[in-house]
Amino acid sequence: MKPADPQSLEHYFHLMSAEGAVEAYRTAVQLGILDALTTEPHSTAALADALALKPRPLTLLLELLRTLGLVTPAAEHASTAQVQPDTPLSLTPLGHAMLQGPYRDLGRPYWQHLPTLLQTGEPCAAMDQAPHNEAAYAQQAHALAWMLGPAAQTAAVHLEQAIHEQALPPDTDCRVLDAGAGAAPWSLALADRNPHPKLHLTALDQPAVLPAAQAAANARDLGDRFTAQPGDLRSLELTTPHYHLILLANVTHLLAPDACADLFRRLAPGLAPGGSLAIIDVFPADDATGPAASRAVLYEMGLALRTHQGQLHTLDTLTPALNNAGLTTPTLHPILQPPHTMSVLLSQRPA
């Protein structure tokens, strides 16, 4: 065997480390180790006794889980460098989110369907088709809002700028439509920045999904500045230039290119002159072999596993569709937050 080059070794160790981390997490779930930490801290010794496990390998496993951000020494032991047999451990916020959310199994049912997808071309779910997607997205809305929170805060800076560039008088309404809102993390992050004194948000989505958005808005005490509106993007047709900003976040990846073009055509008349359409989504990475590229390809493969037409779109794909809808050539603004594959595309209706 020839000596390995550094790049090959980089990929090799990445794969080996990823496999080890996933199996360690799954083992901790399977044996009840993480569930035992949900209510109160336990030391390695106490866990070993309670779960009939050997202390030394358990200590090593818990140390790995600590480095992965899933467990942490209890407050009074926060300065502990490494897990010791007598170190009381608690779950981190990530640990709680993993155990209680829809990704407790790291999407394993999807990935176990991969051989079938390759052999038949049939996904294991149809989350891009009604009525299959409504219940699934309602279940995932809270988890998506949690995992995309920092990204939404960064994106809100670009959305705020798009509103400021319209120079709206402070005594006029500033209307924002979050189309396909889910739990509305993107528009609510914009509301947190308060870019206009008379900002009003409308979150449009399927009826089963909207309670998550309404609850998130209530937690921010938005009152009459927020409206949860049932609607279906597949048939929504805007005819009045009413909105100063329309958000399409995590939507275009569910649609084929021609469906994206049709959606832009139906939404564009709803923009006031000078108003912006913001497309927030995962975009293929410029680096063809780096970690961001791997995450983007894995994401698109996940789309193939759970949708019939889901795919990632490039700037070159979306630009003609936006232009044909009467909107300007978009500008791309990367979101420098996890998962480091998302961007904001901003396109305007000419003033």
Short mmCIF file of C-alpha atoms in Angstrom, two decimals:
data_model
loop_
_atom_site.label_atom_id
_atom_site.label_comp_id
_atom_site.label_asym_id
_atom_site.label_seq_id
_atom_site.Cartn_x
_atom_site.Cartn_y
_atom_site.Cartn_z
CA MET A 1 0.00 0.00 0.00
CA LYS A 2 1.33 3.44 -0.95
CA PRO A 3 1.92 5.98 1.82
CA ALA A 4 -1.18 8.10 2.30
CA ASP A 5 -1.16 11.76 1.35
CA PRO A 6 -2.27 14.30 4.01
CA GLN A 7 -5.63 15.00 2.36
CA SER A 8 -6.52 11.31 2.22
CA LEU A 9 -5.59 10.94 5.88
CA GLU A 10 -7.71 13.96 6.73
CA HIS A 11 -10.77 12.31 5.17
CA TYR A 12 -9.90 8.94 6.72
CA PHE A 13 -9.67 10.28 10.26
CA HIS A 14 -12.82 12.35 9.75
CA LEU A 15 -14.79 9.23 8.74
CA MET A 16 -13.38 7.12 11.55
CA SER A 17 -14.04 9.83 14.15
CA ALA A 18 -17.59 10.41 12.90
CA GLU A 19 -18.38 6.70 13.08
CA GLY A 20 -16.97 6.43 16.60
CA ALA A 21 -18.88 9.47 17.82
CA VAL A 22 -22.19 8.24 16.40
CA GLU A 23 -21.78 4.75 17.84
CA ALA A 24 -20.81 6.17 21.23
CA TYR A 25 -23.95 8.32 21.28
CA ARG A 26 -26.17 5.43 20.17
CA THR A 27 -24.66 3.14 22.81
CA ALA A 28 -25.28 5.73 25.52
CA VAL A 29 -28.93 5.94 24.42
CA GLN A 30 -29.33 2.17 24.05
CA LEU A 31 -27.97 1.42 27.53
CA GLY A 32 -29.96 4.21 29.21
CA ILE A 33 -26.87 6.19 30.22
CA LEU A 34 -28.10 9.54 28.93
CA ASP A 35 -31.68 8.98 30.06
CA ALA A 36 -30.36 8.39 33.59
CA LEU A 37 -28.94 11.93 33.59
CA THR A 38 -32.16 13.71 32.58
CA THR A 39 -33.40 14.35 36.12
CA GLU A 40 -30.32 14.76 38.32
CA PRO A 41 -26.52 14.47 38.17
CA HIS A 42 -24.89 11.07 38.59
CA SER A 43 -21.27 10.08 38.97
CA THR A 44 -19.68 7.41 36.81
CA ALA A 45 -19.55 5.09 39.81
CA ALA A 46 -23.26 5.59 40.53
CA LEU A 47 -24.17 5.02 36.89
CA ALA A 48 -22.04 1.89 36.75
CA ASP A 49 -23.84 0.47 39.79
CA ALA A 50 -27.31 1.45 38.60
CA LEU A 51 -26.89 0.15 35.04
CA ALA A 52 -24.61 -2.84 35.77
CA LEU A 53 -21.75 -1.41 33.67
CA LYS A 54 -17.98 -1.53 34.12
CA PRO A 55 -16.61 1.71 35.59
CA ARG A 56 -13.48 2.16 33.44
CA PRO A 57 -15.04 1.87 29.94
CA LEU A 58 -18.04 3.85 31.19
CA THR A 59 -15.71 6.63 32.35
CA LEU A 60 -14.09 6.71 28.90
CA LEU A 61 -17.48 6.82 27.19
CA LEU A 62 -18.68 9.66 29.39
CA GLU A 63 -15.46 11.56 28.72
CA LEU A 64 -16.11 11.21 24.98
CA LEU A 65 -19.68 12.39 25.45
CA ARG A 66 -18.32 15.38 27.36
CA THR A 67 -16.04 16.32 24.45
CA LEU A 68 -19.06 15.99 22.12
CA GLY A 69 -21.00 18.50 24.22
CA LEU A 70 -23.64 16.06 25.49
CA VAL A 71 -22.71 15.82 29.18
CA THR A 72 -20.92 18.18 31.54
CA PRO A 73 -19.66 18.10 35.12
CA ALA A 74 -22.24 19.42 37.58
CA ALA A 75 -21.91 23.07 38.53
CA GLU A 76 -19.77 22.52 41.62
CA HIS A 77 -17.32 20.49 39.51
CA ALA A 78 -17.31 22.76 36.44
CA SER A 79 -13.53 23.19 36.55
CA THR A 80 -12.95 19.44 36.25
CA ALA A 81 -10.73 18.84 33.23
CA GLN A 82 -11.75 15.23 32.64
CA VAL A 83 -14.46 12.88 33.83
CA GLN A 84 -13.44 10.91 36.91
CA PRO A 85 -15.33 8.06 38.62
CA ASP A 86 -16.60 10.42 41.32
CA THR A 87 -17.45 13.36 39.02
CA PRO A 88 -21.21 14.15 39.07
CA LEU A 89 -22.41 14.63 35.49
CA SER A 90 -25.45 16.35 34.00
CA LEU A 91 -26.87 16.57 30.51
CA THR A 92 -26.05 19.71 28.57
CA PRO A 93 -28.81 21.65 26.72
CA LEU A 94 -27.69 19.73 23.62
CA GLY A 95 -28.05 16.43 25.47
CA HIS A 96 -31.59 17.31 26.56
CA ALA A 97 -32.52 18.50 23.06
CA MET A 98 -31.21 15.31 21.47
CA LEU A 99 -33.08 13.01 23.83
CA GLN A 100 -36.38 14.88 23.81
CA GLY A 101 -36.54 15.97 20.17
CA PRO A 102 -37.29 14.21 16.88
CA TYR A 103 -33.58 13.60 16.23
CA ARG A 104 -32.95 11.32 19.20
CA ASP A 105 -31.98 8.60 16.71
CA LEU A 106 -29.93 10.97 14.50
CA GLY A 107 -32.29 10.32 11.58
CA ARG A 108 -31.40 6.64 11.51
CA PRO A 109 -34.70 5.49 9.89
CA TYR A 110 -33.96 7.76 6.94
CA TRP A 111 -30.42 6.53 6.48
CA GLN A 112 -31.41 2.90 6.85
CA HIS A 113 -33.66 3.46 3.83
CA LEU A 114 -30.69 4.49 1.67
CA PRO A 115 -30.17 1.04 0.03
CA THR A 116 -33.86 0.98 -0.93
CA LEU A 117 -33.63 4.50 -2.33
CA LEU A 118 -30.65 3.49 -4.46
CA GLN A 119 -32.40 0.36 -5.72
CA THR A 120 -35.88 1.78 -6.32
CA GLY A 121 -35.59 5.56 -6.33
CA GLU A 122 -38.46 5.73 -3.82
CA PRO A 123 -38.03 7.86 -0.67
CA CYS A 124 -39.20 6.62 2.72
CA ALA A 125 -41.40 9.70 3.21
CA ALA A 126 -43.15 12.32 1.12
CA MET A 127 -42.55 15.47 3.12
CA ASP A 128 -42.89 17.62 0.00
CA GLN A 129 -46.43 16.43 -0.67
CA ALA A 130 -49.66 17.05 1.22
CA PRO A 131 -51.08 15.63 3.38
CA HIS A 132 -47.90 13.74 4.29
CA ASN A 133 -45.81 16.75 5.19
CA GLU A 134 -48.12 18.67 7.55
CA ALA A 135 -47.86 16.37 10.57
CA ALA A 136 -44.15 15.78 10.00
CA TYR A 137 -43.32 19.48 9.87
CA ALA A 138 -45.51 20.24 12.87
CA GLN A 139 -43.44 17.71 14.82
CA GLN A 140 -40.14 19.16 13.64
CA ALA A 141 -40.97 22.87 13.91
CA HIS A 142 -39.67 23.36 17.45
CA ALA A 143 -36.48 21.38 16.77
CA LEU A 144 -35.74 23.36 13.62
CA ALA A 145 -36.27 26.65 15.44
CA TRP A 146 -33.82 25.53 18.13
CA MET A 147 -31.11 24.34 15.76
CA LEU A 148 -31.39 27.36 13.45
CA GLY A 149 -31.60 30.02 16.16
CA PRO A 150 -28.06 31.45 15.79
CA ALA A 151 -28.34 31.29 11.98
CA ALA A 152 -31.63 33.19 12.15
CA GLN A 153 -30.05 35.91 14.30
CA THR A 154 -27.27 36.37 11.74
CA ALA A 155 -29.69 36.33 8.82
CA ALA A 156 -31.79 38.98 10.57
CA VAL A 157 -28.95 41.49 10.12
CA HIS A 158 -29.30 41.17 6.33
CA LEU A 159 -33.10 41.27 6.51
CA GLU A 160 -32.97 44.40 8.66
CA GLN A 161 -30.72 46.07 6.10
CA ALA A 162 -33.17 45.17 3.31
CA ILE A 163 -35.92 46.98 5.24
CA HIS A 164 -33.75 50.01 6.06
CA GLU A 165 -32.84 50.43 2.38
CA GLN A 166 -36.51 51.04 1.60
CA ALA A 167 -36.45 54.16 3.81
CA LEU A 168 -40.00 53.66 5.05
CA PRO A 169 -41.37 56.58 7.09
CA PRO A 170 -41.62 55.67 10.78
CA ASP A 171 -45.38 56.30 10.85
CA THR A 172 -46.19 53.83 8.04
CA ASP A 173 -46.67 50.09 8.40
CA CYS A 174 -43.79 47.74 7.60
CA ARG A 175 -45.32 44.42 6.61
CA VAL A 176 -43.38 41.14 6.55
CA LEU A 177 -44.72 37.82 5.24
CA ASP A 178 -42.98 34.66 6.46
CA ALA A 179 -44.21 32.21 3.82
CA GLY A 180 -43.87 28.60 4.98
CA ALA A 181 -42.93 29.89 8.42
CA GLY A 182 -42.77 26.75 10.55
CA ALA A 183 -42.07 28.05 14.06
CA ALA A 184 -41.04 31.37 12.41
CA PRO A 185 -37.45 31.54 13.75
CA TRP A 186 -36.28 33.77 10.89
CA SER A 187 -39.00 36.43 11.05
CA LEU A 188 -39.06 36.44 14.86
CA ALA A 189 -35.29 36.97 14.94
CA LEU A 190 -35.94 40.00 12.71
CA ALA A 191 -38.63 41.21 15.13
CA ASP A 192 -36.07 40.96 17.95
CA ARG A 193 -33.96 43.54 16.12
CA ASN A 194 -37.03 45.83 15.79
CA PRO A 195 -36.02 47.33 12.43
CA HIS A 196 -39.13 49.53 12.14
CA PRO A 197 -41.51 51.01 14.76
CA LYS A 198 -44.61 49.68 12.96
CA LEU A 199 -43.33 46.25 11.96
CA HIS A 200 -46.01 43.58 11.54
CA LEU A 201 -45.26 39.90 10.88
CA THR A 202 -47.58 37.46 9.15
CA ALA A 203 -46.60 33.78 9.46
CA LEU A 204 -48.23 31.66 6.76
CA ASP A 205 -48.19 27.88 6.93
CA GLN A 206 -50.38 24.80 7.16
CA PRO A 207 -52.85 24.83 10.08
CA ALA A 208 -51.12 22.05 12.04
CA VAL A 209 -47.81 23.95 11.94
CA LEU A 210 -49.00 27.41 12.97
CA PRO A 211 -49.38 26.78 16.74
CA ALA A 212 -45.58 26.53 16.98
CA ALA A 213 -45.21 29.96 15.36
CA GLN A 214 -47.95 31.48 17.51
CA ALA A 215 -46.40 30.11 20.70
CA ALA A 216 -42.99 31.51 19.73
CA ALA A 217 -44.53 34.92 18.98
CA ASN A 218 -46.45 34.89 22.28
CA ALA A 219 -43.19 34.20 24.12
CA ARG A 220 -41.83 37.42 22.60
CA ASP A 221 -44.98 39.34 23.60
CA LEU A 222 -45.59 40.53 20.05
CA GLY A 223 -49.33 40.88 20.61
CA ASP A 224 -51.16 42.42 17.65
CA ARG A 225 -47.89 42.78 15.70
CA PHE A 226 -48.09 39.10 14.72
CA THR A 227 -50.66 37.17 12.69
CA ALA A 228 -50.71 33.40 12.16
CA GLN A 229 -52.40 32.82 8.81
CA PRO A 230 -53.31 29.37 7.45
CA GLY A 231 -52.28 28.93 3.84
CA ASP A 232 -50.74 26.68 1.23
CA LEU A 233 -47.73 27.84 -0.76
CA ARG A 234 -48.68 25.56 -3.63
CA SER A 235 -51.75 27.68 -4.35
CA LEU A 236 -50.97 31.03 -2.71
CA GLU A 237 -51.38 33.85 -5.21
CA LEU A 238 -50.53 37.41 -4.13
CA THR A 239 -52.06 40.15 -6.24
CA THR A 240 -51.71 43.31 -4.13
CA PRO A 241 -48.32 45.01 -3.50
CA HIS A 242 -48.71 44.75 0.25
CA TYR A 243 -45.46 43.40 1.78
CA HIS A 244 -42.11 45.11 2.22
CA LEU A 245 -40.35 41.80 2.85
CA ILE A 246 -41.33 38.24 1.99
CA LEU A 247 -39.33 35.39 3.52
CA LEU A 248 -38.97 31.97 1.93
CA ALA A 249 -36.91 30.08 4.49
CA ASN A 250 -36.22 26.35 4.09
CA VAL A 251 -38.79 26.22 1.29
CA THR A 252 -37.04 26.17 -2.08
CA HIS A 253 -35.18 22.94 -1.31
CA LEU A 254 -38.55 21.16 -1.31
CA LEU A 255 -39.32 22.25 -4.87
CA ALA A 256 -38.14 21.42 -8.36
CA PRO A 257 -36.73 24.36 -10.38
CA ASP A 258 -39.95 24.92 -12.34
CA ALA A 259 -41.96 24.90 -9.09
CA CYS A 260 -39.59 27.51 -7.62
CA ALA A 261 -40.11 29.68 -10.68
CA ASP A 262 -43.89 29.35 -10.36
CA LEU A 263 -43.75 30.25 -6.65
CA PHE A 264 -41.66 33.36 -7.32
CA ARG A 265 -44.14 34.39 -10.04
CA ARG A 266 -47.05 34.08 -7.58
CA LEU A 267 -45.31 35.90 -4.72
CA ALA A 268 -43.66 38.78 -6.57
CA PRO A 269 -46.88 40.81 -7.10
CA GLY A 270 -47.29 40.86 -3.31
CA LEU A 271 -44.15 42.95 -2.86
CA ALA A 272 -44.44 46.70 -2.54
CA PRO A 273 -42.20 48.63 -4.96
CA GLY A 274 -38.66 48.36 -3.61
CA GLY A 275 -39.67 45.43 -1.40
CA SER A 276 -37.43 42.39 -1.02
CA LEU A 277 -37.87 38.66 -1.42
CA ALA A 278 -35.47 36.80 0.89
CA ILE A 279 -34.69 33.17 0.10
CA ILE A 280 -32.95 31.44 3.00
CA ASP A 281 -31.73 27.92 2.33
CA VAL A 282 -28.83 25.50 2.10
CA PHE A 283 -26.69 26.14 -0.95
CA PRO A 284 -23.93 23.94 -2.39
CA ALA A 285 -20.51 24.80 -1.01
CA ASP A 286 -17.83 26.44 -3.15
CA ASP A 287 -15.25 24.05 -1.67
CA ALA A 288 -15.89 20.76 -3.47
CA THR A 289 -14.22 18.57 -0.83
CA GLY A 290 -14.30 20.40 2.51
CA PRO A 291 -16.57 19.83 5.54
CA ALA A 292 -19.14 22.34 4.30
CA ALA A 293 -19.36 20.46 1.00
CA SER A 294 -19.92 17.18 2.83
CA ARG A 295 -22.67 18.72 4.95
CA ALA A 296 -24.42 20.15 1.89
CA VAL A 297 -24.29 16.84 0.01
CA LEU A 298 -25.50 14.92 3.07
CA TYR A 299 -28.34 17.40 3.39
CA GLU A 300 -29.35 16.93 -0.24
CA MET A 301 -29.14 13.16 0.16
CA GLY A 302 -31.42 13.49 3.18
CA LEU A 303 -33.85 15.40 0.97
CA ALA A 304 -33.80 12.52 -1.51
CA LEU A 305 -34.61 10.13 1.33
CA ARG A 306 -37.66 12.06 2.56
CA THR A 307 -39.02 13.87 -0.51
CA HIS A 308 -39.84 13.13 -4.13
CA GLN A 309 -38.52 16.36 -5.66
CA GLY A 310 -36.39 17.98 -2.97
CA GLN A 311 -33.02 19.31 -4.11
CA LEU A 312 -30.57 22.14 -3.51
CA HIS A 313 -30.51 25.06 -5.90
CA THR A 314 -27.62 27.25 -6.98
CA LEU A 315 -27.58 30.98 -7.55
CA ASP A 316 -27.36 30.30 -11.28
CA THR A 317 -30.56 28.24 -11.11
CA LEU A 318 -32.61 30.71 -9.10
CA THR A 319 -31.51 33.97 -10.75
CA PRO A 320 -33.36 33.48 -14.09
CA ALA A 321 -36.50 32.42 -12.21
CA LEU A 322 -36.36 35.57 -10.07
CA ASN A 323 -35.71 37.78 -13.10
CA ASN A 324 -38.63 36.21 -14.96
CA ALA A 325 -40.83 37.05 -11.97
CA GLY A 326 -39.87 40.71 -12.38
CA LEU A 327 -37.32 40.79 -9.56
CA THR A 328 -33.73 41.95 -9.58
CA THR A 329 -30.68 39.68 -9.80
CA PRO A 330 -30.18 38.45 -6.22
CA THR A 331 -27.28 39.11 -3.92
CA LEU A 332 -25.89 36.23 -1.84
CA HIS A 333 -25.12 36.66 1.85
CA PRO A 334 -23.58 33.60 3.58
CA ILE A 335 -24.76 32.86 7.11
CA LEU A 336 -21.61 32.29 9.14
CA GLN A 337 -23.30 30.14 11.77
CA PRO A 338 -23.99 26.39 12.00
CA PRO A 339 -24.58 24.49 9.78
CA HIS A 340 -22.34 26.83 7.72
CA THR A 341 -24.11 25.86 4.49
CA MET A 342 -26.94 28.42 4.48
CA SER A 343 -27.21 31.82 2.86
CA VAL A 344 -29.68 34.64 2.37
CA LEU A 345 -30.54 35.51 -1.22
CA LEU A 346 -32.07 38.98 -1.51
CA SER A 347 -33.93 40.09 -4.62
CA GLN A 348 -36.00 43.26 -4.97
CA ARG A 349 -39.06 44.40 -6.82
CA PRO A 350 -37.84 47.49 -8.69
CA ALA A 351 -39.04 50.75 -7.19
#
